PDB file of C-alpha atoms in Angstrom:
ATOM      1  CA  UNK A   1      -8.540  17.580  -2.373  1.00 47.00           C
ATOM      2  CA  UNK A   2      -7.665  15.850  -5.575  1.00 51.00           C
ATOM      3  CA  UNK A   3      -3.984  16.119  -6.381  1.00 59.00           C
ATOM      4  CA  UNK A   4      -3.185  16.618 -10.009  1.00 63.00           C
ATOM      5  CA  UNK A   5       0.104  17.100 -11.783  1.00 66.00           C
ATOM      6  CA  UNK A   6      -1.557  19.179 -14.455  1.00 65.00           C
ATOM      7  CA  UNK A   7      -1.369  22.932 -14.216  1.00 58.00           C
ATOM      8  CA  UNK A   8      -4.687  24.619 -13.718  1.00 58.00           C
ATOM      9  CA  UNK A   9      -5.052  27.157 -16.474  1.00 53.00           C
ATOM     10  CA  UNK A  10      -7.334  30.073 -16.972  1.00 57.00           C
ATOM     11  CA  UNK A  11      -8.845  30.276 -20.477  1.00 53.00           C
ATOM     12  CA  UNK A  12      -6.461  33.009 -21.661  1.00 54.00           C
ATOM     13  CA  UNK A  13      -3.395  30.999 -20.639  1.00 51.00           C
ATOM     14  CA  UNK A  14      -4.893  27.911 -22.240  1.00 48.00           C
ATOM     15  CA  UNK A  15      -5.319  29.806 -25.492  1.00 48.00           C
ATOM     16  CA  UNK A  16      -1.735  31.039 -25.301  1.00 47.00           C
ATOM     17  CA  UNK A  17      -0.505  27.502 -24.686  1.00 46.00           C
ATOM     18  CA  UNK A  18      -2.607  26.149 -27.530  1.00 45.00           C
ATOM     19  CA  UNK A  19      -0.930  28.673 -29.827  1.00 43.00           C
ATOM     20  CA  UNK A  20       2.506  27.715 -28.542  1.00 42.00           C
ATOM     21  CA  UNK A  21       1.609  24.044 -29.004  1.00 39.00           C
ATOM     22  CA  UNK A  22       1.637  24.475 -32.763  1.00 42.00           C
ATOM     23  CA  UNK A  23       5.405  24.780 -32.528  1.00 42.00           C
ATOM     24  CA  UNK A  24       6.056  22.574 -29.497  1.00 47.00           C
ATOM     25  CA  UNK A  25       4.205  19.867 -27.549  1.00 49.00           C
ATOM     26  CA  UNK A  26       1.721  21.160 -24.989  1.00 59.00           C
ATOM     27  CA  UNK A  27       3.203  22.001 -21.627  1.00 77.00           C
ATOM     28  CA  UNK A  28       0.561  20.511 -19.364  1.00 92.00           C
ATOM     29  CA  UNK A  29       2.751  20.045 -16.293  1.00 96.00           C
ATOM     30  CA  UNK A  30       6.174  20.839 -14.847  1.00 97.00           C
ATOM     31  CA  UNK A  31       8.973  18.909 -13.176  1.00 97.00           C
ATOM     32  CA  UNK A  32       8.035  20.445  -9.810  1.00 97.00           C
ATOM     33  CA  UNK A  33       4.394  19.454 -10.219  1.00 97.00           C
ATOM     34  CA  UNK A  34       5.418  15.932 -11.177  1.00 98.00           C
ATOM     35  CA  UNK A  35       7.688  15.687  -8.126  1.00 98.00           C
ATOM     36  CA  UNK A  36       4.720  16.590  -5.917  1.00 98.00           C
ATOM     37  CA  UNK A  37       2.492  14.151  -7.758  1.00 98.00           C
ATOM     38  CA  UNK A  38       4.818  11.151  -7.494  1.00 98.00           C
ATOM     39  CA  UNK A  39       5.737  11.992  -3.890  1.00 98.00           C
ATOM     40  CA  UNK A  40       2.023  11.961  -3.042  1.00 98.00           C
ATOM     41  CA  UNK A  41       1.550   8.676  -4.903  1.00 97.00           C
ATOM     42  CA  UNK A  42       4.478   7.171  -2.995  1.00 98.00           C
ATOM     43  CA  UNK A  43       3.312   8.605   0.323  1.00 98.00           C
ATOM     44  CA  UNK A  44       6.750  10.142   1.008  1.00 97.00           C
ATOM     45  CA  UNK A  45       8.725  13.055  -0.435  1.00 98.00           C
ATOM     46  CA  UNK A  46      11.291  12.286  -3.137  1.00 98.00           C
ATOM     47  CA  UNK A  47      14.902  12.286  -1.919  1.00 98.00           C
ATOM     48  CA  UNK A  48      17.597  13.718  -4.177  1.00 98.00           C
ATOM     49  CA  UNK A  49      20.469  11.612  -2.778  1.00 98.00           C
ATOM     50  CA  UNK A  50      18.495   8.415  -3.269  1.00 98.00           C
ATOM     51  CA  UNK A  51      17.516   9.611  -6.740  1.00 98.00           C
ATOM     52  CA  UNK A  52      21.151  10.204  -7.658  1.00 98.00           C
ATOM     53  CA  UNK A  53      22.171   6.709  -6.533  1.00 98.00           C
ATOM     54  CA  UNK A  54      19.231   5.250  -8.455  1.00 98.00           C
ATOM     55  CA  UNK A  55      20.024   7.276 -11.574  1.00 98.00           C
ATOM     56  CA  UNK A  56      23.674   6.298 -11.750  1.00 97.00           C
ATOM     57  CA  UNK A  57      23.363   2.603 -10.792  1.00 97.00           C
ATOM     58  CA  UNK A  58      22.974  -0.293 -13.115  1.00 96.00           C
ATOM     59  CA  UNK A  59      20.231  -2.380 -11.646  1.00 94.00           C
ATOM     60  CA  UNK A  60      21.570  -5.764 -12.603  1.00 90.00           C
ATOM     61  CA  UNK A  61      21.439  -4.979 -16.297  1.00 91.00           C
ATOM     62  CA  UNK A  62      23.679  -3.423 -18.875  1.00 92.00           C
ATOM     63  CA  UNK A  63      22.578   0.198 -18.572  1.00 95.00           C
ATOM     64  CA  UNK A  64      21.915   2.857 -15.965  1.00 97.00           C
ATOM     65  CA  UNK A  65      19.854   6.002 -16.606  1.00 97.00           C
ATOM     66  CA  UNK A  66      23.137   7.855 -16.954  1.00 97.00           C
ATOM     67  CA  UNK A  67      24.356   5.513 -19.723  1.00 96.00           C
ATOM     68  CA  UNK A  68      22.309   7.650 -22.110  1.00 96.00           C
ATOM     69  CA  UNK A  69      21.527  10.801 -20.116  1.00 97.00           C
ATOM     70  CA  UNK A  70      25.046  11.408 -18.745  1.00 96.00           C
ATOM     71  CA  UNK A  71      26.272  12.082 -15.204  1.00 94.00           C
ATOM     72  CA  UNK A  72      25.030  14.540 -14.151  1.00 96.00           C
ATOM     73  CA  UNK A  73      22.359  14.833 -16.868  1.00 97.00           C
ATOM     74  CA  UNK A  74      22.886  18.544 -17.482  1.00 97.00           C
ATOM     75  CA  UNK A  75      24.243  18.333 -21.020  1.00 96.00           C
ATOM     76  CA  UNK A  76      23.157  16.613 -24.196  1.00 94.00           C
ATOM     77  CA  UNK A  77      23.119  12.852 -23.760  1.00 95.00           C
ATOM     78  CA  UNK A  78      23.718  10.155 -26.358  1.00 92.00           C
ATOM     79  CA  UNK A  79      21.631   7.059 -26.940  1.00 92.00           C
ATOM     80  CA  UNK A  80      23.799   4.124 -25.820  1.00 88.00           C
ATOM     81  CA  UNK A  81      23.066   2.113 -28.960  1.00 87.00           C
ATOM     82  CA  UNK A  82      22.347   4.570 -31.742  1.00 89.00           C
ATOM     83  CA  UNK A  83      24.367   7.544 -30.486  1.00 87.00           C
ATOM     84  CA  UNK A  84      21.483   9.893 -31.344  1.00 90.00           C
ATOM     85  CA  UNK A  85      21.646  13.031 -29.208  1.00 91.00           C
ATOM     86  CA  UNK A  86      19.235  13.409 -26.295  1.00 95.00           C
ATOM     87  CA  UNK A  87      18.290  16.808 -24.868  1.00 95.00           C
ATOM     88  CA  UNK A  88      19.526  17.526 -21.318  1.00 97.00           C
ATOM     89  CA  UNK A  89      17.229  15.909 -18.754  1.00 97.00           C
ATOM     90  CA  UNK A  90      17.677  18.255 -15.789  1.00 98.00           C
ATOM     91  CA  UNK A  91      14.897  20.876 -15.979  1.00 98.00           C
ATOM     92  CA  UNK A  92      17.269  23.785 -15.218  1.00 98.00           C
ATOM     93  CA  UNK A  93      19.127  22.943 -18.421  1.00 98.00           C
ATOM     94  CA  UNK A  94      16.127  22.145 -20.611  1.00 97.00           C
ATOM     95  CA  UNK A  95      12.891  24.097 -20.143  1.00 95.00           C
ATOM     96  CA  UNK A  96      10.857  21.409 -21.949  1.00 96.00           C
ATOM     97  CA  UNK A  97      11.968  18.642 -19.624  1.00 97.00           C
ATOM     98  CA  UNK A  98       9.027  16.977 -17.795  1.00 97.00           C
ATOM     99  CA  UNK A  99       6.488  19.506 -19.117  1.00 97.00           C
ATOM    100  CA  UNK A 100       4.372  16.955 -20.989  1.00 95.00           C
ATOM    101  CA  UNK A 101       2.944  14.276 -18.712  1.00 95.00           C
ATOM    102  CA  UNK A 102       2.143  11.785 -21.489  1.00 92.00           C
ATOM    103  CA  UNK A 103       5.693  12.095 -22.788  1.00 93.00           C
ATOM    104  CA  UNK A 104       7.221  11.664 -19.321  1.00 96.00           C
ATOM    105  CA  UNK A 105       5.020   8.639 -18.633  1.00 95.00           C
ATOM    106  CA  UNK A 106       6.000   7.076 -21.938  1.00 94.00           C
ATOM    107  CA  UNK A 107       9.728   7.484 -21.395  1.00 96.00           C
ATOM    108  CA  UNK A 108       9.570   6.343 -17.778  1.00 97.00           C
ATOM    109  CA  UNK A 109       7.752   3.219 -18.986  1.00 95.00           C
ATOM    110  CA  UNK A 110      10.195   2.487 -21.808  1.00 95.00           C
ATOM    111  CA  UNK A 111      13.421   3.427 -20.095  1.00 96.00           C
ATOM    112  CA  UNK A 112      12.651   1.815 -16.734  1.00 97.00           C
ATOM    113  CA  UNK A 113      12.038  -1.436 -18.592  1.00 95.00           C
ATOM    114  CA  UNK A 114      15.373  -1.032 -20.349  1.00 94.00           C
ATOM    115  CA  UNK A 115      17.314  -0.318 -17.168  1.00 97.00           C
ATOM    116  CA  UNK A 116      15.414  -2.267 -14.479  1.00 96.00           C
ATOM    117  CA  UNK A 117      13.460  -4.733 -16.569  1.00 94.00           C
ATOM    118  CA  UNK A 118      10.302  -3.460 -14.850  1.00 96.00           C
ATOM    119  CA  UNK A 119       8.384  -0.226 -14.472  1.00 96.00           C
ATOM    120  CA  UNK A 120       9.640   2.286 -11.896  1.00 98.00           C
ATOM    121  CA  UNK A 121       7.695   2.764  -8.680  1.00 98.00           C
ATOM    122  CA  UNK A 122       6.151   6.091  -7.723  1.00 98.00           C
ATOM    123  CA  UNK A 123       8.845   6.480  -5.053  1.00 98.00           C
ATOM    124  CA  UNK A 124      11.660   5.920  -7.546  1.00 98.00           C
ATOM    125  CA  UNK A 125      10.175   8.510  -9.907  1.00 98.00           C
ATOM    126  CA  UNK A 126       9.847  11.001  -7.030  1.00 98.00           C
ATOM    127  CA  UNK A 127      13.496  10.399  -6.033  1.00 98.00           C
ATOM    128  CA  UNK A 128      14.748  10.879  -9.596  1.00 98.00           C
ATOM    129  CA  UNK A 129      12.730  14.092  -9.986  1.00 98.00           C
ATOM    130  CA  UNK A 130      14.074  15.405  -6.668  1.00 98.00           C
ATOM    131  CA  UNK A 131      17.614  14.681  -7.892  1.00 98.00           C
ATOM    132  CA  UNK A 132      17.072  16.294 -11.288  1.00 98.00           C
ATOM    133  CA  UNK A 133      15.448  19.384  -9.787  1.00 98.00           C
ATOM    134  CA  UNK A 134      18.381  20.142  -7.528  1.00 97.00           C
ATOM    135  CA  UNK A 135      20.819  20.197 -10.458  1.00 98.00           C
ATOM    136  CA  UNK A 136      21.448  23.881 -11.131  1.00 96.00           C
ATOM    137  CA  UNK A 137      23.766  25.809 -13.449  1.00 95.00           C
TER     138      UNK A 137
ATOM    139  CA  UNK B   1      46.759   0.099 -60.130  1.00 39.00           C
ATOM    140  CA  UNK B   2      43.090   0.243 -60.898  1.00 40.00           C
ATOM    141  CA  UNK B   3      41.191   3.466 -60.807  1.00 42.00           C
ATOM    142  CA  UNK B   4      37.953   3.650 -58.850  1.00 42.00           C
ATOM    143  CA  UNK B   5      35.267   2.673 -61.287  1.00 42.00           C
ATOM    144  CA  UNK B   6      31.589   1.862 -61.526  1.00 42.00           C
ATOM    145  CA  UNK B   7      31.271  -1.883 -61.850  1.00 42.00           C
ATOM    146  CA  UNK B   8      27.499  -1.998 -62.088  1.00 47.00           C
ATOM    147  CA  UNK B   9      26.262  -1.613 -65.692  1.00 44.00           C
ATOM    148  CA  UNK B  10      23.290   0.392 -64.390  1.00 45.00           C
ATOM    149  CA  UNK B  11      25.671   2.803 -62.685  1.00 48.00           C
ATOM    150  CA  UNK B  12      27.762   3.170 -65.810  1.00 46.00           C
ATOM    151  CA  UNK B  13      24.615   3.866 -67.822  1.00 44.00           C
ATOM    152  CA  UNK B  14      23.312   6.277 -65.218  1.00 46.00           C
ATOM    153  CA  UNK B  15      26.680   8.051 -65.166  1.00 46.00           C
ATOM    154  CA  UNK B  16      26.657   8.273 -68.937  1.00 42.00           C
ATOM    155  CA  UNK B  17      23.096   9.586 -69.023  1.00 41.00           C
ATOM    156  CA  UNK B  18      23.883  12.028 -66.276  1.00 44.00           C
ATOM    157  CA  UNK B  19      26.942  13.341 -68.170  1.00 43.00           C
ATOM    158  CA  UNK B  20      24.811  13.569 -71.297  1.00 39.00           C
ATOM    159  CA  UNK B  21      22.067  15.506 -69.564  1.00 39.00           C
ATOM    160  CA  UNK B  22      24.696  17.752 -68.008  1.00 38.00           C
ATOM    161  CA  UNK B  23      26.207  18.329 -71.441  1.00 39.00           C
ATOM    162  CA  UNK B  24      22.771  19.154 -72.808  1.00 38.00           C
ATOM    163  CA  UNK B  25      21.977  21.348 -69.853  1.00 35.00           C
ATOM    164  CA  UNK B  26      19.169  19.076 -68.675  1.00 38.00           C
ATOM    165  CA  UNK B  27      18.444  18.189 -65.092  1.00 36.00           C
ATOM    166  CA  UNK B  28      16.154  15.190 -64.944  1.00 35.00           C
ATOM    167  CA  UNK B  29      14.476  13.725 -61.860  1.00 38.00           C
ATOM    168  CA  UNK B  30      16.290  11.071 -59.844  1.00 38.00           C
ATOM    169  CA  UNK B  31      16.148   7.532 -61.173  1.00 38.00           C
ATOM    170  CA  UNK B  32      12.888   5.736 -60.357  1.00 39.00           C
ATOM    171  CA  UNK B  33      14.826   3.391 -58.051  1.00 42.00           C
ATOM    172  CA  UNK B  34      15.775   6.251 -55.796  1.00 45.00           C
ATOM    173  CA  UNK B  35      12.259   7.560 -55.319  1.00 57.00           C
ATOM    174  CA  UNK B  36      11.291   4.944 -52.754  1.00 62.00           C
ATOM    175  CA  UNK B  37      14.385   5.726 -50.742  1.00 65.00           C
ATOM    176  CA  UNK B  38      13.018   9.168 -50.029  1.00 83.00           C
ATOM    177  CA  UNK B  39      10.431  10.029 -47.405  1.00 91.00           C
ATOM    178  CA  UNK B  40       6.803   9.679 -48.456  1.00 93.00           C
ATOM    179  CA  UNK B  41       4.900  12.856 -47.511  1.00 89.00           C
ATOM    180  CA  UNK B  42       3.327  13.641 -45.226  1.00 93.00           C
ATOM    181  CA  UNK B  43       5.325  11.852 -42.527  1.00 95.00           C
ATOM    182  CA  UNK B  44       3.039  11.119 -39.546  1.00 97.00           C
ATOM    183  CA  UNK B  45       4.251  13.313 -36.646  1.00 96.00           C
ATOM    184  CA  UNK B  46       4.291  10.183 -34.461  1.00 96.00           C
ATOM    185  CA  UNK B  47       6.821   8.579 -36.806  1.00 97.00           C
ATOM    186  CA  UNK B  48       9.277  11.414 -36.234  1.00 94.00           C
ATOM    187  CA  UNK B  49       8.613  11.713 -32.509  1.00 92.00           C
ATOM    188  CA  UNK B  50       8.394   8.017 -31.597  1.00 94.00           C
ATOM    189  CA  UNK B  51      10.848   6.372 -33.987  1.00 96.00           C
ATOM    190  CA  UNK B  52      12.982   9.400 -34.730  1.00 94.00           C
ATOM    191  CA  UNK B  53      13.778  10.217 -31.114  1.00 92.00           C
ATOM    192  CA  UNK B  54      16.184   7.291 -30.739  1.00 93.00           C
ATOM    193  CA  UNK B  55      17.408   6.832 -34.288  1.00 95.00           C
ATOM    194  CA  UNK B  56      17.024   8.317 -37.737  1.00 94.00           C
ATOM    195  CA  UNK B  57      13.424   8.119 -38.925  1.00 95.00           C
ATOM    196  CA  UNK B  58      14.373   5.642 -41.648  1.00 96.00           C
ATOM    197  CA  UNK B  59      12.511   5.859 -44.965  1.00 95.00           C
ATOM    198  CA  UNK B  60       9.840   3.125 -45.069  1.00 95.00           C
ATOM    199  CA  UNK B  61      11.035   2.130 -48.529  1.00 94.00           C
ATOM    200  CA  UNK B  62      14.308   0.871 -47.071  1.00 94.00           C
ATOM    201  CA  UNK B  63      12.665  -2.336 -45.829  1.00 96.00           C
ATOM    202  CA  UNK B  64      10.057  -4.673 -47.284  1.00 96.00           C
ATOM    203  CA  UNK B  65       6.561  -4.900 -45.763  1.00 96.00           C
ATOM    204  CA  UNK B  66       7.382  -8.201 -44.037  1.00 96.00           C
ATOM    205  CA  UNK B  67      10.257  -6.598 -42.102  1.00 97.00           C
ATOM    206  CA  UNK B  68       8.129  -3.674 -40.926  1.00 98.00           C
ATOM    207  CA  UNK B  69       5.379  -6.069 -39.854  1.00 97.00           C
ATOM    208  CA  UNK B  70       7.871  -7.993 -37.776  1.00 97.00           C
ATOM    209  CA  UNK B  71       9.455  -4.876 -36.277  1.00 98.00           C
ATOM    210  CA  UNK B  72       6.105  -3.337 -35.343  1.00 98.00           C
ATOM    211  CA  UNK B  73       4.996  -6.590 -33.695  1.00 97.00           C
ATOM    212  CA  UNK B  74       8.046  -6.640 -31.406  1.00 97.00           C
ATOM    213  CA  UNK B  75       8.514  -3.059 -30.237  1.00 97.00           C
ATOM    214  CA  UNK B  76       8.807  -4.087 -26.587  1.00 94.00           C
ATOM    215  CA  UNK B  77      12.099  -5.770 -27.551  1.00 94.00           C
ATOM    216  CA  UNK B  78      13.376  -3.447 -30.247  1.00 96.00           C
ATOM    217  CA  UNK B  79      17.082  -4.101 -30.885  1.00 94.00           C
ATOM    218  CA  UNK B  80      17.763  -4.148 -27.147  1.00 90.00           C
ATOM    219  CA  UNK B  81      15.406  -1.304 -26.170  1.00 92.00           C
ATOM    220  CA  UNK B  82      11.820  -1.046 -25.089  1.00 93.00           C
ATOM    221  CA  UNK B  83      10.193   1.057 -27.801  1.00 95.00           C
ATOM    222  CA  UNK B  84       6.595   0.103 -27.054  1.00 94.00           C
ATOM    223  CA  UNK B  85       3.803   2.394 -28.252  1.00 94.00           C
ATOM    224  CA  UNK B  86       0.190   2.836 -27.289  1.00 93.00           C
ATOM    225  CA  UNK B  87      -2.091   0.731 -29.482  1.00 95.00           C
ATOM    226  CA  UNK B  88      -3.546   3.564 -31.543  1.00 96.00           C
ATOM    227  CA  UNK B  89      -0.096   4.963 -32.449  1.00 96.00           C
ATOM    228  CA  UNK B  90       1.273   1.517 -33.196  1.00 97.00           C
ATOM    229  CA  UNK B  91      -1.618   0.773 -35.552  1.00 97.00           C
ATOM    230  CA  UNK B  92      -1.294   4.145 -37.285  1.00 98.00           C
ATOM    231  CA  UNK B  93       2.451   3.729 -37.913  1.00 98.00           C
ATOM    232  CA  UNK B  94       2.041   0.087 -38.877  1.00 98.00           C
ATOM    233  CA  UNK B  95      -0.465   1.055 -41.583  1.00 98.00           C
ATOM    234  CA  UNK B  96       1.757   3.869 -42.866  1.00 98.00           C
ATOM    235  CA  UNK B  97       4.823   1.623 -42.992  1.00 97.00           C
ATOM    236  CA  UNK B  98       2.897  -1.121 -44.785  1.00 97.00           C
ATOM    237  CA  UNK B  99       1.617   1.407 -47.330  1.00 96.00           C
ATOM    238  CA  UNK B 100       5.062   2.789 -48.071  1.00 95.00           C
ATOM    239  CA  UNK B 101       7.256  -0.276 -47.543  1.00 95.00           C
ATOM    240  CA  UNK B 102       9.885  -0.902 -50.192  1.00 93.00           C
ATOM    241  CA  UNK B 103       8.866  -2.742 -53.311  1.00 88.00           C
ATOM    242  CA  UNK B 104      11.686  -1.634 -55.585  1.00 79.00           C
ATOM    243  CA  UNK B 105      13.759  -4.381 -57.002  1.00 73.00           C
ATOM    244  CA  UNK B 106      16.389  -4.899 -54.328  1.00 74.00           C
ATOM    245  CA  UNK B 107      14.133  -4.580 -51.275  1.00 82.00           C
ATOM    246  CA  UNK B 108      12.035  -7.645 -51.996  1.00 80.00           C
ATOM    247  CA  UNK B 109      13.656  -9.873 -49.394  1.00 87.00           C
ATOM    248  CA  UNK B 110      13.595  -9.286 -45.627  1.00 93.00           C
ATOM    249  CA  UNK B 111      17.229  -8.746 -44.502  1.00 95.00           C
ATOM    250  CA  UNK B 112      18.677 -10.626 -41.500  1.00 96.00           C
ATOM    251  CA  UNK B 113      17.225  -9.246 -38.233  1.00 97.00           C
ATOM    252  CA  UNK B 114      15.208  -6.816 -40.370  1.00 97.00           C
ATOM    253  CA  UNK B 115      18.232  -4.532 -40.359  1.00 97.00           C
ATOM    254  CA  UNK B 116      18.471  -2.073 -43.251  1.00 96.00           C
ATOM    255  CA  UNK B 117      22.253  -2.207 -42.958  1.00 95.00           C
ATOM    256  CA  UNK B 118      22.255  -5.946 -43.634  1.00 95.00           C
ATOM    257  CA  UNK B 119      20.245  -5.682 -46.831  1.00 94.00           C
ATOM    258  CA  UNK B 120      22.011  -6.820 -49.968  1.00 93.00           C
ATOM    259  CA  UNK B 121      21.346  -3.453 -51.637  1.00 92.00           C
ATOM    260  CA  UNK B 122      22.770  -1.531 -48.652  1.00 94.00           C
ATOM    261  CA  UNK B 123      25.931  -3.584 -48.586  1.00 94.00           C
ATOM    262  CA  UNK B 124      26.346  -3.251 -52.332  1.00 92.00           C
ATOM    263  CA  UNK B 125      25.883   0.525 -52.223  1.00 92.00           C
ATOM    264  CA  UNK B 126      28.507   0.753 -49.492  1.00 95.00           C
ATOM    265  CA  UNK B 127      30.918  -1.864 -50.761  1.00 94.00           C
ATOM    266  CA  UNK B 128      33.780   0.614 -51.069  1.00 93.00           C
ATOM    267  CA  UNK B 129      33.444   1.844 -47.494  1.00 95.00           C
ATOM    268  CA  UNK B 130      36.180   0.370 -45.318  1.00 94.00           C
ATOM    269  CA  UNK B 131      35.427  -1.122 -41.888  1.00 94.00           C
ATOM    270  CA  UNK B 132      37.518   1.614 -40.275  1.00 95.00           C
ATOM    271  CA  UNK B 133      35.052   4.194 -41.623  1.00 96.00           C
ATOM    272  CA  UNK B 134      32.063   2.513 -39.971  1.00 95.00           C
ATOM    273  CA  UNK B 135      33.781   2.417 -36.603  1.00 93.00           C
ATOM    274  CA  UNK B 136      35.353   5.879 -36.827  1.00 95.00           C
ATOM    275  CA  UNK B 137      34.486   8.172 -33.903  1.00 92.00           C
ATOM    276  CA  UNK B 138      32.347  10.464 -36.067  1.00 91.00           C
ATOM    277  CA  UNK B 139      30.409   7.560 -37.640  1.00 92.00           C
ATOM    278  CA  UNK B 140      30.310   4.805 -35.001  1.00 90.00           C
ATOM    279  CA  UNK B 141      27.943   2.438 -36.801  1.00 90.00           C
ATOM    280  CA  UNK B 142      26.455   1.819 -40.253  1.00 92.00           C
ATOM    281  CA  UNK B 143      22.963   2.809 -39.066  1.00 92.00           C
ATOM    282  CA  UNK B 144      24.198   6.347 -38.411  1.00 92.00           C
ATOM    283  CA  UNK B 145      23.144   7.492 -41.893  1.00 94.00           C
ATOM    284  CA  UNK B 146      23.512  11.214 -41.155  1.00 93.00           C
ATOM    285  CA  UNK B 147      27.245  10.843 -40.571  1.00 94.00           C
ATOM    286  CA  UNK B 148      27.694  10.852 -44.364  1.00 96.00           C
ATOM    287  CA  UNK B 149      24.203  11.654 -45.700  1.00 96.00           C
ATOM    288  CA  UNK B 150      23.415  15.108 -44.260  1.00 95.00           C
ATOM    289  CA  UNK B 151      19.952  15.032 -45.888  1.00 94.00           C
ATOM    290  CA  UNK B 152      19.075  11.633 -44.355  1.00 94.00           C
ATOM    291  CA  UNK B 153      16.443  13.139 -42.038  1.00 89.00           C
ATOM    292  CA  UNK B 154      14.584  14.309 -45.154  1.00 90.00           C
ATOM    293  CA  UNK B 155      15.138  11.015 -46.935  1.00 91.00           C
ATOM    294  CA  UNK B 156      17.856  12.472 -49.175  1.00 93.00           C
ATOM    295  CA  UNK B 157      20.490   9.801 -49.788  1.00 93.00           C
ATOM    296  CA  UNK B 158      21.697  11.224 -53.094  1.00 92.00           C
ATOM    297  CA  UNK B 159      25.327  10.291 -53.857  1.00 89.00           C
ATOM    298  CA  UNK B 160      25.909  13.897 -54.895  1.00 91.00           C
ATOM    299  CA  UNK B 161      24.992  15.188 -51.440  1.00 92.00           C
ATOM    300  CA  UNK B 162      27.504  13.233 -49.390  1.00 94.00           C
ATOM    301  CA  UNK B 163      29.684  14.702 -46.696  1.00 95.00           C
ATOM    302  CA  UNK B 164      32.921  13.398 -45.271  1.00 94.00           C
ATOM    303  CA  UNK B 165      32.583  12.651 -41.558  1.00 94.00           C
ATOM    304  CA  UNK B 166      34.743  15.129 -39.610  1.00 93.00           C
ATOM    305  CA  UNK B 167      38.174  13.834 -38.745  1.00 93.00           C
ATOM    306  CA  UNK B 168      38.116  10.916 -41.182  1.00 93.00           C
ATOM    307  CA  UNK B 169      41.747  10.256 -42.161  1.00 91.00           C
ATOM    308  CA  UNK B 170      42.686  10.967 -45.756  1.00 90.00           C
ATOM    309  CA  UNK B 171      43.374   7.330 -46.647  1.00 89.00           C
ATOM    310  CA  UNK B 172      39.775   6.421 -45.778  1.00 91.00           C
ATOM    311  CA  UNK B 173      38.205   9.151 -47.866  1.00 91.00           C
ATOM    312  CA  UNK B 174      38.757   7.903 -51.360  1.00 84.00           C
ATOM    313  CA  UNK B 175      35.369   6.188 -51.600  1.00 86.00           C
ATOM    314  CA  UNK B 176      33.765   9.648 -51.462  1.00 85.00           C
ATOM    315  CA  UNK B 177      35.397  10.569 -54.759  1.00 81.00           C
ATOM    316  CA  UNK B 178      34.558   7.302 -56.473  1.00 71.00           C
TER     317      UNK B 178
END
């Protein structure tokens, strides 16, 4: 079976989403689906505790993920340089979080390079998603 | 004691003309100089989403073409952040920025580090703003345009539409009434 992190939509739902997309970016996935996807890519399930440690550590550089997203990332964050506000990252606090795979991929690519000076591995992404998904109101 | 005054002859003339047009009940368009400081329409959605997610989507007219060229060629090291784009988006925004880059009289020269805030015109426009204003908790840095220009997102930097950053002590506010 081919594992995908995209939701499988029936035509009516697709039409509904296309209408919604005029106001907001298309929701082609979800945080839960992405957790499954990256866990499968890594060959092991994401671990929340490891994700938390990863999220809050500086990896030899100046910033951690939480420098901009906050600890825990359940409220509005602030860009460490420009101070521009950043929507809450934890999906329970922001329904749009991780619902657009291209957007998630882009920010993982950019932000991992800022924090780790390299791209994140599938396992690291799975851990971070596991951590973010267990943050609840 | 000297009263706050307009030292630039152009400003004095503009002020005079503006009082005249007020007296005559006329409301003319903004000076030609100011037009390029606004946002050219339509703004590509990618400009707002890619550039505007980390900082204000600055009006292209605030920098000369050479600065934008340089910035767009180095997005992987963009003022300390990785702001890299896919090729198609980068090309699209590059073209738009080149088309609408500043050509008005003060934007001719690329500022140090291609920073708008280090342009001669920017520093001149803000010459009465004290250092303590820039570092105040509700401003933080000169690139935070919206702290004082509430219309900045729309490219509105009109002196008549300024706001005072919340909590700014009285002794730092006088420039707003200049």
